[in-house]
Amino acid sequence: KANGEPIVGGGKVLQVVSFSYNTLETTTSATFVNTGLELAITPSATSSKVYVMVNASIGCQEYGWFNLVRDSTDLDQGISSGSRTVCTRPLPQDLGSAGGQPVDILFLDSPSTTSEITYRVAWAEQSAGNVLAMNRSSGDADADYAWRGSSSITLMEIAG
């Protein structure tokens, strides 16, 4: 529900699917492009909700953004105003080529379908040419201060 109202009723978990993603991925795109962090689910009823849980290990050379996308629909977006970038989550600057941050997205969706749907993460860099990295630091130096990590997406169908 909107405006922080609690959701009442339903609540039984009908199915859970999960995907652990450890592929090293980068982009320098200033427009949103899909990552490999995606997962499909087929709800059993149109009244079902899908609880989406994303945990991503991100290296961000400058500034960037994540969008949570269901098929081709952006979800959980901020409010558009002027030239500000609308997104699901901002990505933190990693303060050097060895830094990094976990980025979490938790979202309860109401897809109203029994067809297969795919949830994915799309990302964009603030300035084309700067590096966004998933599962590694943006510099990816061969040194003990650099890191490699893993990301995941989990979908839970919840009875409506």
mmCIF file with all atom_site columns, C-alpha atoms in Angstrom, residues 52-154:
data_model
loop_
_atom_site.group_PDB
_atom_site.id
_atom_site.type_symbol
_atom_site.label_atom_id
_atom_site.label_alt_id
_atom_site.label_comp_id
_atom_site.label_asym_id
_atom_site.label_entity_id
_atom_site.label_seq_id
_atom_site.pdbx_PDB_ins_code
_atom_site.Cartn_x
_atom_site.Cartn_y
_atom_site.Cartn_z
_atom_site.occupancy
_atom_site.B_iso_or_equiv
_atom_site.pdbx_formal_charge
_atom_site.auth_seq_id
_atom_site.auth_comp_id
_atom_site.auth_asym_id
_atom_site.auth_atom_id
_atom_site.pdbx_PDB_model_num
ATOM 1   C CA . VAL A 1 52  ? 12.203 -8.875  -4.708  1.00 0.00 ? 52  VAL A CA 1
ATOM 2   C CA . MET A 1 53  ? 15.500 -8.942  -2.802  1.00 0.00 ? 53  MET A CA 1
ATOM 3   C CA . VAL A 1 54  ? 18.669 -7.784  -4.569  1.00 0.00 ? 54  VAL A CA 1
ATOM 4   C CA . ASN A 1 55  ? 22.104 -7.608  -2.989  1.00 0.00 ? 55  ASN A CA 1
ATOM 5   C CA . ALA A 1 56  ? 24.845 -6.361  -5.317  1.00 0.00 ? 56  ALA A CA 1
ATOM 6   C CA . SER A 1 57  ? 28.580 -5.864  -4.786  1.00 0.00 ? 57  SER A CA 1
ATOM 7   C CA . ILE A 1 58  ? 29.439 -2.653  -6.620  1.00 0.00 ? 58  ILE A CA 1
ATOM 8   C CA . GLY A 1 59  ? 32.575 -0.703  -7.454  1.00 0.00 ? 59  GLY A CA 1
ATOM 9   C CA . CYS A 1 60  ? 31.700 2.774   -8.705  1.00 0.00 ? 60  CYS A CA 1
ATOM 10  C CA . GLN A 1 61  ? 34.461 5.031   -10.055 1.00 0.00 ? 61  GLN A CA 1
ATOM 11  C CA . GLU A 1 62  ? 32.296 8.169   -10.020 1.00 0.00 ? 62  GLU A CA 1
ATOM 12  C CA . TYR A 1 63  ? 28.538 8.206   -9.494  1.00 0.00 ? 63  TYR A CA 1
ATOM 13  C CA . GLY A 1 64  ? 25.947 5.801   -10.840 1.00 0.00 ? 64  GLY A CA 1
ATOM 14  C CA . TRP A 1 65  ? 22.427 4.483   -10.470 1.00 0.00 ? 65  TRP A CA 1
ATOM 15  C CA . PHE A 1 66  ? 20.454 1.225   -10.307 1.00 0.00 ? 66  PHE A CA 1
ATOM 16  C CA . ASN A 1 67  ? 16.976 0.590   -11.661 1.00 0.00 ? 67  ASN A CA 1
ATOM 17  C CA . LEU A 1 68  ? 14.870 -2.392  -10.660 1.00 0.00 ? 68  LEU A CA 1
ATOM 18  C CA . VAL A 1 69  ? 13.006 -3.547  -13.771 1.00 0.00 ? 69  VAL A CA 1
ATOM 19  C CA . ARG A 1 70  ? 10.107 -6.001  -14.225 1.00 0.00 ? 70  ARG A CA 1
ATOM 20  C CA . ASP A 1 71  ? 10.254 -7.114  -17.878 1.00 0.00 ? 71  ASP A CA 1
ATOM 21  C CA . SER A 1 72  ? 10.495 -3.582  -19.383 1.00 0.00 ? 72  SER A CA 1
ATOM 22  C CA . THR A 1 73  ? 8.844  -1.607  -16.545 1.00 0.00 ? 73  THR A CA 1
ATOM 23  C CA . ASP A 1 74  ? 11.004 0.381   -14.104 1.00 0.00 ? 74  ASP A CA 1
ATOM 24  C CA . LEU A 1 75  ? 9.931  -0.199  -10.474 1.00 0.00 ? 75  LEU A CA 1
ATOM 25  C CA . ASP A 1 76  ? 10.349 1.662   -7.182  1.00 0.00 ? 76  ASP A CA 1
ATOM 26  C CA . GLN A 1 77  ? 11.361 4.961   -8.810  1.00 0.00 ? 77  GLN A CA 1
ATOM 27  C CA . GLY A 1 78  ? 12.030 8.336   -7.249  1.00 0.00 ? 78  GLY A CA 1
ATOM 28  C CA . ILE A 1 79  ? 10.132 11.502  -8.206  1.00 0.00 ? 79  ILE A CA 1
ATOM 29  C CA . SER A 1 80  ? 11.132 13.268  -11.412 1.00 0.00 ? 80  SER A CA 1
ATOM 30  C CA . SER A 1 81  ? 12.271 16.882  -10.964 1.00 0.00 ? 81  SER A CA 1
ATOM 31  C CA . GLY A 1 82  ? 14.326 19.023  -13.345 1.00 0.00 ? 82  GLY A CA 1
ATOM 32  C CA . SER A 1 83  ? 17.473 17.360  -14.642 1.00 0.00 ? 83  SER A CA 1
ATOM 33  C CA . ARG A 1 84  ? 17.801 14.975  -11.677 1.00 0.00 ? 84  ARG A CA 1
ATOM 34  C CA . THR A 1 85  ? 18.268 11.296  -12.551 1.00 0.00 ? 85  THR A CA 1
ATOM 35  C CA . VAL A 1 86  ? 15.290 9.162   -11.551 1.00 0.00 ? 86  VAL A CA 1
ATOM 36  C CA . CYS A 1 87  ? 16.321 5.727   -10.294 1.00 0.00 ? 87  CYS A CA 1
ATOM 37  C CA . THR A 1 88  ? 15.624 2.958   -7.800  1.00 0.00 ? 88  THR A CA 1
ATOM 38  C CA . ARG A 1 89  ? 18.923 3.384   -5.904  1.00 0.00 ? 89  ARG A CA 1
ATOM 39  C CA . PRO A 1 90  ? 21.944 5.653   -6.234  1.00 0.00 ? 90  PRO A CA 1
ATOM 40  C CA . LEU A 1 91  ? 25.298 3.886   -6.292  1.00 0.00 ? 91  LEU A CA 1
ATOM 41  C CA . PRO A 1 92  ? 27.883 5.214   -3.825  1.00 0.00 ? 92  PRO A CA 1
ATOM 42  C CA . GLN A 1 93  ? 31.193 6.538   -5.078  1.00 0.00 ? 93  GLN A CA 1
ATOM 43  C CA . ASP A 1 94  ? 33.835 4.011   -4.032  1.00 0.00 ? 94  ASP A CA 1
ATOM 44  C CA . LEU A 1 95  ? 36.501 6.529   -2.960  1.00 0.00 ? 95  LEU A CA 1
ATOM 45  C CA . GLY A 1 96  ? 39.299 5.109   -5.078  1.00 0.00 ? 96  GLY A CA 1
ATOM 46  C CA . SER A 1 97  ? 39.819 2.191   -7.368  1.00 0.00 ? 97  SER A CA 1
ATOM 47  C CA . ALA A 1 98  ? 39.797 -0.384  -4.536  1.00 0.00 ? 98  ALA A CA 1
ATOM 48  C CA . GLY A 1 99  ? 36.632 0.746   -2.719  1.00 0.00 ? 99  GLY A CA 1
ATOM 49  C CA . GLY A 1 100 ? 33.204 -0.794  -3.022  1.00 0.00 ? 100 GLY A CA 1
ATOM 50  C CA . GLN A 1 101 ? 29.762 -0.974  -1.481  1.00 0.00 ? 101 GLN A CA 1
ATOM 51  C CA . PRO A 1 102 ? 26.928 -3.441  -1.165  1.00 0.00 ? 102 PRO A CA 1
ATOM 52  C CA . VAL A 1 103 ? 23.717 -2.104  -2.689  1.00 0.00 ? 103 VAL A CA 1
ATOM 53  C CA . ASP A 1 104 ? 20.423 -3.595  -1.501  1.00 0.00 ? 104 ASP A CA 1
ATOM 54  C CA . ILE A 1 105 ? 16.983 -3.388  -3.062  1.00 0.00 ? 105 ILE A CA 1
ATOM 55  C CA . LEU A 1 106 ? 13.938 -4.749  -1.234  1.00 0.00 ? 106 LEU A CA 1
ATOM 56  C CA . PHE A 1 107 ? 10.630 -4.265  -3.033  1.00 0.00 ? 107 PHE A CA 1
ATOM 57  C CA . LEU A 1 108 ? 7.156  -5.805  -2.834  1.00 0.00 ? 108 LEU A CA 1
ATOM 58  C CA . ASP A 1 109 ? 5.642  -5.896  -6.324  1.00 0.00 ? 109 ASP A CA 1
ATOM 59  C CA . SER A 1 110 ? 2.067  -6.577  -7.475  1.00 0.00 ? 110 SER A CA 1
ATOM 60  C CA . PRO A 1 111 ? 2.539  -7.862  -11.033 1.00 0.00 ? 111 PRO A CA 1
ATOM 61  C CA . SER A 1 112 ? -1.111 -9.068  -11.474 1.00 0.00 ? 112 SER A CA 1
ATOM 62  C CA . THR A 1 113 ? -0.206 -11.909 -13.837 1.00 0.00 ? 113 THR A CA 1
ATOM 63  C CA . THR A 1 114 ? 0.267  -15.662 -14.033 1.00 0.00 ? 114 THR A CA 1
ATOM 64  C CA . SER A 1 115 ? 2.684  -15.329 -16.952 1.00 0.00 ? 115 SER A CA 1
ATOM 65  C CA . GLU A 1 116 ? 6.437  -15.627 -16.492 1.00 0.00 ? 116 GLU A CA 1
ATOM 66  C CA . ILE A 1 117 ? 8.016  -12.313 -15.522 1.00 0.00 ? 117 ILE A CA 1
ATOM 67  C CA . THR A 1 118 ? 11.680 -11.370 -15.263 1.00 0.00 ? 118 THR A CA 1
ATOM 68  C CA . TYR A 1 119 ? 13.128 -9.026  -12.668 1.00 0.00 ? 119 TYR A CA 1
ATOM 69  C CA . ARG A 1 120 ? 16.485 -7.489  -13.494 1.00 0.00 ? 120 ARG A CA 1
ATOM 70  C CA . VAL A 1 121 ? 18.845 -4.730  -12.473 1.00 0.00 ? 121 VAL A CA 1
ATOM 71  C CA . ALA A 1 122 ? 19.790 -2.032  -14.968 1.00 0.00 ? 122 ALA A CA 1
ATOM 72  C CA . TRP A 1 123 ? 22.555 0.481   -14.277 1.00 0.00 ? 123 TRP A CA 1
ATOM 73  C CA . ALA A 1 124 ? 24.049 3.698   -15.604 1.00 0.00 ? 124 ALA A CA 1
ATOM 74  C CA . GLU A 1 125 ? 27.163 5.763   -14.917 1.00 0.00 ? 125 GLU A CA 1
ATOM 75  C CA . GLN A 1 126 ? 26.861 9.511   -14.336 1.00 0.00 ? 126 GLN A CA 1
ATOM 76  C CA . SER A 1 127 ? 29.566 10.353  -16.832 1.00 0.00 ? 127 SER A CA 1
ATOM 77  C CA . ALA A 1 128 ? 30.207 8.145   -19.886 1.00 0.00 ? 128 ALA A CA 1
ATOM 78  C CA . GLY A 1 129 ? 33.678 6.629   -19.702 1.00 0.00 ? 129 GLY A CA 1
ATOM 79  C CA . ASN A 1 130 ? 33.816 6.192   -15.931 1.00 0.00 ? 130 ASN A CA 1
ATOM 80  C CA . VAL A 1 131 ? 33.623 2.588   -14.736 1.00 0.00 ? 131 VAL A CA 1
ATOM 81  C CA . LEU A 1 132 ? 30.800 0.873   -12.882 1.00 0.00 ? 132 LEU A CA 1
ATOM 82  C CA . ALA A 1 133 ? 31.737 -2.651  -11.842 1.00 0.00 ? 133 ALA A CA 1
ATOM 83  C CA . MET A 1 134 ? 29.764 -5.531  -10.399 1.00 0.00 ? 134 MET A CA 1
ATOM 84  C CA . ASN A 1 135 ? 31.476 -8.146  -8.242  1.00 0.00 ? 135 ASN A CA 1
ATOM 85  C CA . ARG A 1 136 ? 34.830 -6.322  -8.334  1.00 0.00 ? 136 ARG A CA 1
ATOM 86  C CA . SER A 1 137 ? 36.386 -2.981  -7.467  1.00 0.00 ? 137 SER A CA 1
ATOM 87  C CA . SER A 1 138 ? 36.235 -0.428  -10.275 1.00 0.00 ? 138 SER A CA 1
ATOM 88  C CA . GLY A 1 139 ? 40.048 -0.458  -10.707 1.00 0.00 ? 139 GLY A CA 1
ATOM 89  C CA . ASP A 1 140 ? 40.396 -4.245  -10.248 1.00 0.00 ? 140 ASP A CA 1
ATOM 90  C CA . ALA A 1 141 ? 44.107 -3.997  -9.459  1.00 0.00 ? 141 ALA A CA 1
ATOM 91  C CA . ASP A 1 142 ? 46.016 -7.244  -8.892  1.00 0.00 ? 142 ASP A CA 1
ATOM 92  C CA . ALA A 1 143 ? 46.725 -6.327  -5.277  1.00 0.00 ? 143 ALA A CA 1
ATOM 93  C CA . ASP A 1 144 ? 45.581 -7.391  -1.819  1.00 0.00 ? 144 ASP A CA 1
ATOM 94  C CA . TYR A 1 145 ? 43.584 -4.157  -1.334  1.00 0.00 ? 145 TYR A CA 1
ATOM 95  C CA . ALA A 1 146 ? 41.349 -4.870  -4.361  1.00 0.00 ? 146 ALA A CA 1
ATOM 96  C CA . TRP A 1 147 ? 38.372 -7.176  -4.018  1.00 0.00 ? 147 TRP A CA 1
ATOM 97  C CA . ARG A 1 148 ? 36.105 -9.588  -5.839  1.00 0.00 ? 148 ARG A CA 1
ATOM 98  C CA . GLY A 1 149 ? 32.608 -10.337 -4.564  1.00 0.00 ? 149 GLY A CA 1
ATOM 99  C CA . SER A 1 150 ? 29.263 -11.881 -5.438  1.00 0.00 ? 150 SER A CA 1
ATOM 100 C CA . SER A 1 151 ? 25.736 -10.566 -5.975  1.00 0.00 ? 151 SER A CA 1
ATOM 101 C CA . SER A 1 152 ? 22.320 -12.197 -5.716  1.00 0.00 ? 152 SER A CA 1
ATOM 102 C CA . ILE A 1 153 ? 18.653 -11.812 -6.532  1.00 0.00 ? 153 ILE A CA 1
ATOM 103 C CA . THR A 1 154 ? 15.861 -13.670 -4.725  1.00 0.00 ? 154 THR A CA 1
#
